[in-house]
Amino acid sequence: MKCPICGSLSGHRIFKLCENMKILGGNFPNTPAYIACCEKCGLVFTDTEAEQKDFISYYKTSAYAPKYFDMFGEEETYDYYNHLLELITPYIKKESIILDIAGAWGELDEYLIKKGYLNVTDLDPNEDCIANARNKKINGILADSTDMKQIKDNSVDLVILNHALEHILNVEDSINELKRVLKYDGYVFLEIPNAEGYVSEESAPFNFLTYEHVLHMTMNDIANIAAKYGFKIIDKGFYYKKVSNYPSIYSIMKKGRNGDVQFSDIAEKSIKAYLEKSESSLLQFINPLKVSQEPLVLWGIGASTAILLEVFKECNVVQLVDRNPKRQGIEFVLNGQTHKIVAPDAVGNGTIVILSIPYRDSICKQIRNMGLDNPIVMLK
């Protein structure tokens, strides 16, 4: 295994994440993935035979980026964007060139343009996202962070990497590209989930170990990125991202000098505590279902929930359901039985267990709108 930040080959595995990551796409290798820890810097990351190109393919074709306004409403979304603007305002002018890496649907970019920042670009590998941005008259570039050749050297005043870095295995290429396009006196805004805060959150078991997040970072990892790649940290802090219920950390950086990577065991201790809490909580939920052996329909099989399927192996699972057509047909073996993910209109009898936390309200509404009267339970 190789640490995505410091490059060390010394590490150890903490937890088996899954037998394979094929829920993200058929191009992913049919081999297990693990949560691992670097013994040089302490970064916690996903140890997988999958490569960056596999994840890029997933984000191009299969991933569904959330639309904040649809999921969380205007008030919470604007509160979040106001928070971001407050942090970056001291470092930009109305005419500044701003690059939003992995900007998805361009919602933040549209907000910034309405605030008078007209030179904003949304860069994302997903064609639908970029088409949506362009339809809103936002400059959109179809590319990923490891290859931004469409952007000139030393041309960007502010690079926004907002809840994107945790999705990137190839940190070196991404940061080097970011540094190439950034002006010498430009700034980087980085916000990521805070692994140290996972255990304190009242969320569904294993919720923060989505397959999409291949890095689980703390402030020490931000400091190590700055040291490894030659940045100076100007500002940093903690923030609770209410729109997706994530404890988060942020940093403002500019080009500086390289330094030494420092070790910290905070991330490993935090992840181990979170794993213990998740396992305990899940057993309390699962045990009654094991005893009753009532038929279960597991609804919402995605990157954040496939990790949960193994714990249902002693339950009476009769169906797996997901509304994403690109996941339908993927097979899982539970208790010796092979189950294919089916579409919602194929749901039969059984208690519906909603696995997806972010989408549970919309799933529940969909179930009732379909006229289904199955009992519904949700992970807590």
XYZ file of C-alpha atoms in Angstrom:
380
model
C 0.000 0.000 0.000
C 1.139 3.554 -0.715
C 0.130 6.598 1.301
C -1.681 9.070 -0.995
C -0.166 12.071 0.811
C 3.407 11.297 1.868
C 4.058 8.368 -0.491
C 5.287 5.995 2.223
C 4.909 2.275 1.550
C 4.700 1.464 5.267
C 1.196 1.027 6.587
C -1.236 -1.367 8.208
C -4.875 -2.274 7.733
C -7.497 -1.309 10.296
C -10.729 -2.664 8.853
C -12.009 -4.646 5.874
C -14.242 -2.258 3.975
C -15.727 -4.685 1.430
C -15.141 -7.756 -0.734
C -15.053 -5.524 -3.807
C -16.103 -2.032 -4.864
C -18.128 -3.045 -7.906
C -21.112 -1.067 -6.654
C -19.109 1.845 -8.119
C -18.779 0.175 -11.520
C -17.892 -3.027 -13.325
C -14.404 -1.702 -14.082
C -13.454 -1.916 -10.389
C -11.300 -4.955 -9.535
C -12.977 -7.945 -7.921
C -10.715 -7.699 -4.866
C -11.234 -6.575 -1.261
C -10.708 -3.003 -0.089
C -9.543 -1.991 3.373
C -9.298 1.034 5.634
C -5.562 1.471 6.248
C -3.227 3.800 8.115
C 0.125 5.231 7.021
C 2.881 4.547 9.547
C 4.880 7.616 8.504
C 2.281 10.406 8.627
C -0.813 8.745 10.148
C -3.202 9.364 7.246
C -6.176 6.981 7.162
C -7.088 5.972 3.617
C -8.675 3.274 1.464
C -6.262 0.507 0.505
C -7.596 -0.777 -2.805
C -6.333 -2.165 -6.089
C -8.640 0.288 -7.838
C -6.885 3.218 -9.492
C -7.737 6.877 -9.925
C -8.990 6.189 -13.453
C -11.589 3.788 -12.034
C -12.955 6.453 -9.708
C -12.928 9.045 -12.497
C -14.973 6.659 -14.641
C -17.440 6.311 -11.769
C -17.813 10.074 -11.384
C -18.189 10.451 -15.135
C -20.935 7.884 -15.567
C -22.468 6.480 -12.382
C -22.177 8.871 -9.459
C -25.014 11.220 -8.678
C -23.844 14.514 -7.233
C -26.362 15.928 -4.753
C -28.209 19.108 -5.622
C -28.108 21.017 -2.366
C -31.106 23.232 -3.057
C -33.270 20.186 -3.836
C -32.053 18.094 -0.900
C -31.698 20.675 1.849
C -33.692 23.702 0.745
C -32.714 27.306 0.137
C -32.173 28.399 3.737
C -29.614 25.751 4.695
C -27.884 25.886 1.309
C -27.536 29.669 1.381
C -26.288 29.494 4.978
C -23.547 27.148 3.816
C -22.583 29.222 0.787
C -22.564 32.362 2.934
C -20.117 30.575 5.231
C -17.835 29.773 2.293
C -18.001 33.313 0.926
C -17.184 34.779 4.328
C -14.025 32.657 4.473
C -12.753 33.467 0.971
C -13.797 37.144 0.707
C -10.552 38.513 2.244
C -8.540 36.826 -0.503
C -10.465 37.704 -3.674
C -11.764 40.657 -5.654
C -14.801 40.859 -7.904
C -12.559 40.380 -10.947
C -10.630 37.407 -9.495
C -10.303 34.231 -11.568
C -11.936 31.468 -9.504
C -11.722 27.739 -10.275
C -14.143 25.389 -8.516
C -12.685 21.872 -8.801
C -15.348 19.132 -8.790
C -17.978 21.857 -8.792
C -20.680 19.377 -9.864
C -23.905 21.161 -10.910
C -22.362 24.604 -10.474
C -24.623 25.649 -7.605
C -21.828 27.346 -5.656
C -20.543 28.950 -8.848
C -23.974 30.359 -9.670
C -24.168 31.757 -6.136
C -20.756 33.450 -6.488
C -21.719 34.942 -9.854
C -24.883 36.394 -8.328
C -22.663 37.954 -5.658
C -20.704 39.747 -8.379
C -17.787 37.353 -8.953
C -18.125 36.904 -12.695
C -14.941 34.957 -13.528
C -15.946 31.609 -12.034
C -15.302 28.238 -13.685
C -16.868 24.897 -12.782
C -14.500 21.978 -13.485
C -16.013 18.500 -13.258
C -15.643 15.138 -15.070
C -19.402 14.570 -15.354
C -20.976 15.659 -18.654
C -24.443 16.201 -17.168
C -23.044 18.459 -14.453
C -21.056 20.569 -16.899
C -23.977 20.776 -19.339
C -26.150 22.013 -16.477
C -23.569 24.642 -15.530
C -23.228 25.835 -19.116
C -27.008 26.081 -19.446
C -26.845 28.551 -16.564
C -24.194 30.568 -18.453
C -21.438 29.350 -16.125
C -18.070 28.605 -17.694
C -17.750 24.823 -17.492
C -14.719 22.629 -18.165
C -15.167 18.883 -18.593
C -12.084 17.488 -16.862
C -10.848 16.041 -13.592
C -8.359 17.413 -11.098
C -5.476 15.205 -12.242
C -5.485 16.617 -15.787
C -6.473 20.269 -16.159
C -4.565 20.974 -19.370
C -7.345 23.274 -20.595
C -6.285 25.772 -17.918
C -3.150 27.872 -18.413
C -0.221 27.953 -16.009
C -0.329 30.636 -13.290
C -3.792 31.835 -14.329
C -6.071 31.301 -11.313
C -6.472 33.608 -8.298
C -8.464 31.179 -6.149
C -8.810 27.406 -6.401
C -11.761 25.961 -4.493
C -11.407 22.337 -3.438
C -14.600 21.989 -1.442
C -15.306 18.470 -0.163
C -13.467 17.058 -3.160
C -10.004 16.011 -1.972
C -11.402 13.117 0.089
C -12.544 11.569 -3.220
C -9.065 11.603 -4.782
C -6.609 8.689 -4.578
C -3.995 10.351 -6.768
C -3.327 13.308 -4.501
C 0.091 14.015 -6.006
C -1.121 14.633 -9.559
C -4.118 16.642 -8.364
C -2.128 18.937 -6.079
C 0.619 19.403 -8.663
C -1.979 20.389 -11.272
C -3.625 22.726 -8.777
C -0.272 24.323 -8.037
C 0.502 24.673 -11.746
C -2.639 26.679 -12.545
C -2.493 28.793 -9.369
C -0.909 32.238 -9.591
C 2.129 32.818 -7.401
C 0.074 35.137 -5.185
C -3.096 33.039 -5.516
C -4.941 31.126 -2.808
C -6.400 27.664 -2.263
C -9.573 27.096 -0.272
C -9.746 23.526 1.012
C -12.616 22.036 3.005
C -12.825 18.333 3.871
C -14.620 16.010 6.309
C -12.978 15.900 9.726
C -12.273 12.262 10.622
C -11.640 13.279 14.220
C -15.294 14.291 14.490
C -16.935 11.140 13.087
C -17.356 9.408 16.441
C -19.131 12.386 18.025
C -21.896 12.472 15.432
C -25.269 10.799 15.906
C -25.453 9.252 12.460
C -26.200 5.862 10.952
C -23.529 3.180 11.485
C -20.571 3.453 9.086
C -22.208 6.487 7.445
C -18.869 8.293 7.087
C -17.105 5.333 5.460
C -18.711 5.736 2.055
C -16.706 4.031 -0.693
C -16.450 7.410 -2.429
C -14.289 8.820 0.368
C -10.827 7.339 -0.008
C -9.129 9.737 2.439
C -10.152 10.302 6.070
C -8.244 13.354 7.224
C -7.548 15.567 10.211
C -5.805 18.924 10.626
C -2.489 17.075 10.686
C -3.120 15.861 7.143
C -3.820 19.400 5.917
C -0.518 20.464 7.476
C 1.238 17.550 5.768
C -0.247 18.426 2.371
C 1.047 21.966 2.821
C 4.493 20.713 3.845
C 4.771 18.048 1.148
C 3.682 20.238 -1.758
C 5.011 23.634 -0.743
C 2.094 25.649 0.637
C 1.761 28.047 3.537
C -1.384 27.826 5.671
C -2.929 31.282 6.088
C -6.081 30.298 7.951
C -7.736 27.126 9.228
C -10.642 26.081 11.370
C -13.488 23.706 12.141
C -16.999 23.817 10.719
C -20.112 21.651 10.818
C -21.438 21.215 7.288
C -25.134 21.072 8.044
C -26.231 20.527 4.437
C -24.762 17.025 4.470
C -24.249 16.534 8.206
C -20.461 16.392 8.103
C -18.005 17.598 10.730
C -15.523 19.499 8.592
C -12.215 21.329 8.621
C -11.052 24.052 6.277
C -7.861 25.824 5.327
C -6.758 28.783 3.227
C -3.316 28.237 1.687
C -0.938 29.973 -0.683
C 2.302 28.925 -2.318
C 5.219 28.652 0.085
C 8.080 26.358 1.002
C 8.240 22.602 1.347
C 8.591 21.181 4.837
C 8.733 17.898 6.705
C 5.760 15.584 7.076
C 4.733 15.062 10.711
C 3.194 11.931 12.244
C -0.058 11.939 14.199
C -2.134 9.006 15.446
C -5.287 11.101 15.885
C -6.930 9.853 12.677
C -6.334 6.172 13.447
C -7.608 6.465 17.018
C -10.647 8.402 15.819
C -11.511 5.899 13.087
C -11.115 2.932 15.446
C -13.444 4.586 17.964
C -15.939 5.295 15.189
C -15.790 1.689 13.962
C -16.440 0.387 17.476
C -19.400 2.733 17.921
C -20.835 1.817 14.499
C -20.572 -1.920 15.108
C -22.241 -1.637 18.515
C -25.068 0.533 17.188
C -25.684 -1.707 14.206
C -25.951 -4.839 16.340
C -28.718 -3.233 18.386
C -30.631 -2.577 15.170
C -29.927 -5.934 13.512
C -30.429 -8.412 16.363
C -34.249 -8.116 16.544
C -34.433 -8.625 12.772
C -32.280 -11.746 13.048
C -34.581 -13.155 15.708
C -37.849 -12.333 13.939
C -36.659 -13.505 10.498
C -39.263 -11.218 8.964
C -38.730 -10.704 5.207
C -36.627 -7.601 4.545
C -36.380 -5.363 1.500
C -33.135 -3.368 1.714
C -33.612 -0.062 -0.121
C -30.818 2.309 -1.157
C -27.759 0.252 -2.159
C -25.017 2.716 -3.003
C -21.489 3.836 -2.258
C -22.414 4.805 1.303
C -24.530 1.778 2.186
C -23.109 -1.319 0.460
C -20.778 -1.656 3.454
C -23.853 -2.514 5.557
C -25.016 -5.527 3.551
C -22.689 -8.005 5.232
C -24.336 -7.460 8.623
C -27.712 -8.533 7.213
C -26.373 -11.962 6.187
C -28.196 -13.746 9.036
C -31.452 -11.897 8.369
C -34.186 -12.908 5.946
C -33.309 -10.551 3.099
C -35.644 -11.042 0.135
C -34.791 -8.046 -2.078
C -32.213 -5.327 -2.706
C -33.591 -2.113 -4.220
C -32.095 1.048 -5.692
C -33.554 3.638 -8.043
C -30.260 4.198 -9.880
C -30.520 2.188 -13.147
C -26.735 1.829 -13.276
C -26.775 -0.149 -10.025
C -29.680 -2.380 -10.929
C -28.509 -5.873 -11.819
C -25.412 -5.794 -9.586
C -25.308 -8.978 -7.505
C -24.561 -9.539 -3.818
C -24.459 -12.838 -1.938
C -26.148 -12.802 1.476
C -26.407 -15.950 3.578
C -25.670 -18.096 0.540
C -28.380 -16.440 -1.554
C -27.586 -14.309 -4.600
C -29.583 -11.095 -4.836
C -29.633 -8.693 -7.761
C -30.423 -5.041 -7.140
C -33.850 -4.345 -8.620
C -35.809 -1.213 -9.485
C -38.383 0.207 -7.037
C -41.298 -0.960 -9.191
C -40.242 -4.578 -8.557
C -40.702 -4.371 -4.781
C -42.701 -7.199 -3.247
C -43.754 -8.064 0.289
C -41.546 -7.416 3.283
C -40.443 -4.759 5.721
C -38.559 -2.044 3.862
C -35.274 -1.079 5.522
C -34.084 2.300 4.219
C -30.286 2.245 4.297
C -29.563 5.623 2.721
C -29.480 8.391 5.319
C -29.216 11.492 3.067
C -32.065 10.281 0.856
C -34.273 8.573 3.442
C -36.982 11.253 3.422
C -37.221 11.269 -0.373
C -37.203 7.439 -0.455
C -39.981 7.285 2.130
C -42.019 9.771 0.092
C -41.395 7.756 -3.077
C -42.559 4.548 -1.369
C -45.836 6.105 -0.277
C -46.367 7.818 -3.645
C -46.030 4.385 -5.265
C -48.903 3.165 -3.115
C -46.772 0.627 -1.240
C -48.032 -0.171 2.243
C -44.985 -2.158 3.387
C -43.788 -1.416 6.920
C -40.776 0.939 6.844
C -37.827 1.104 9.231
C -34.763 3.327 9.000
C -31.240 3.085 10.302
C -30.593 5.435 13.203
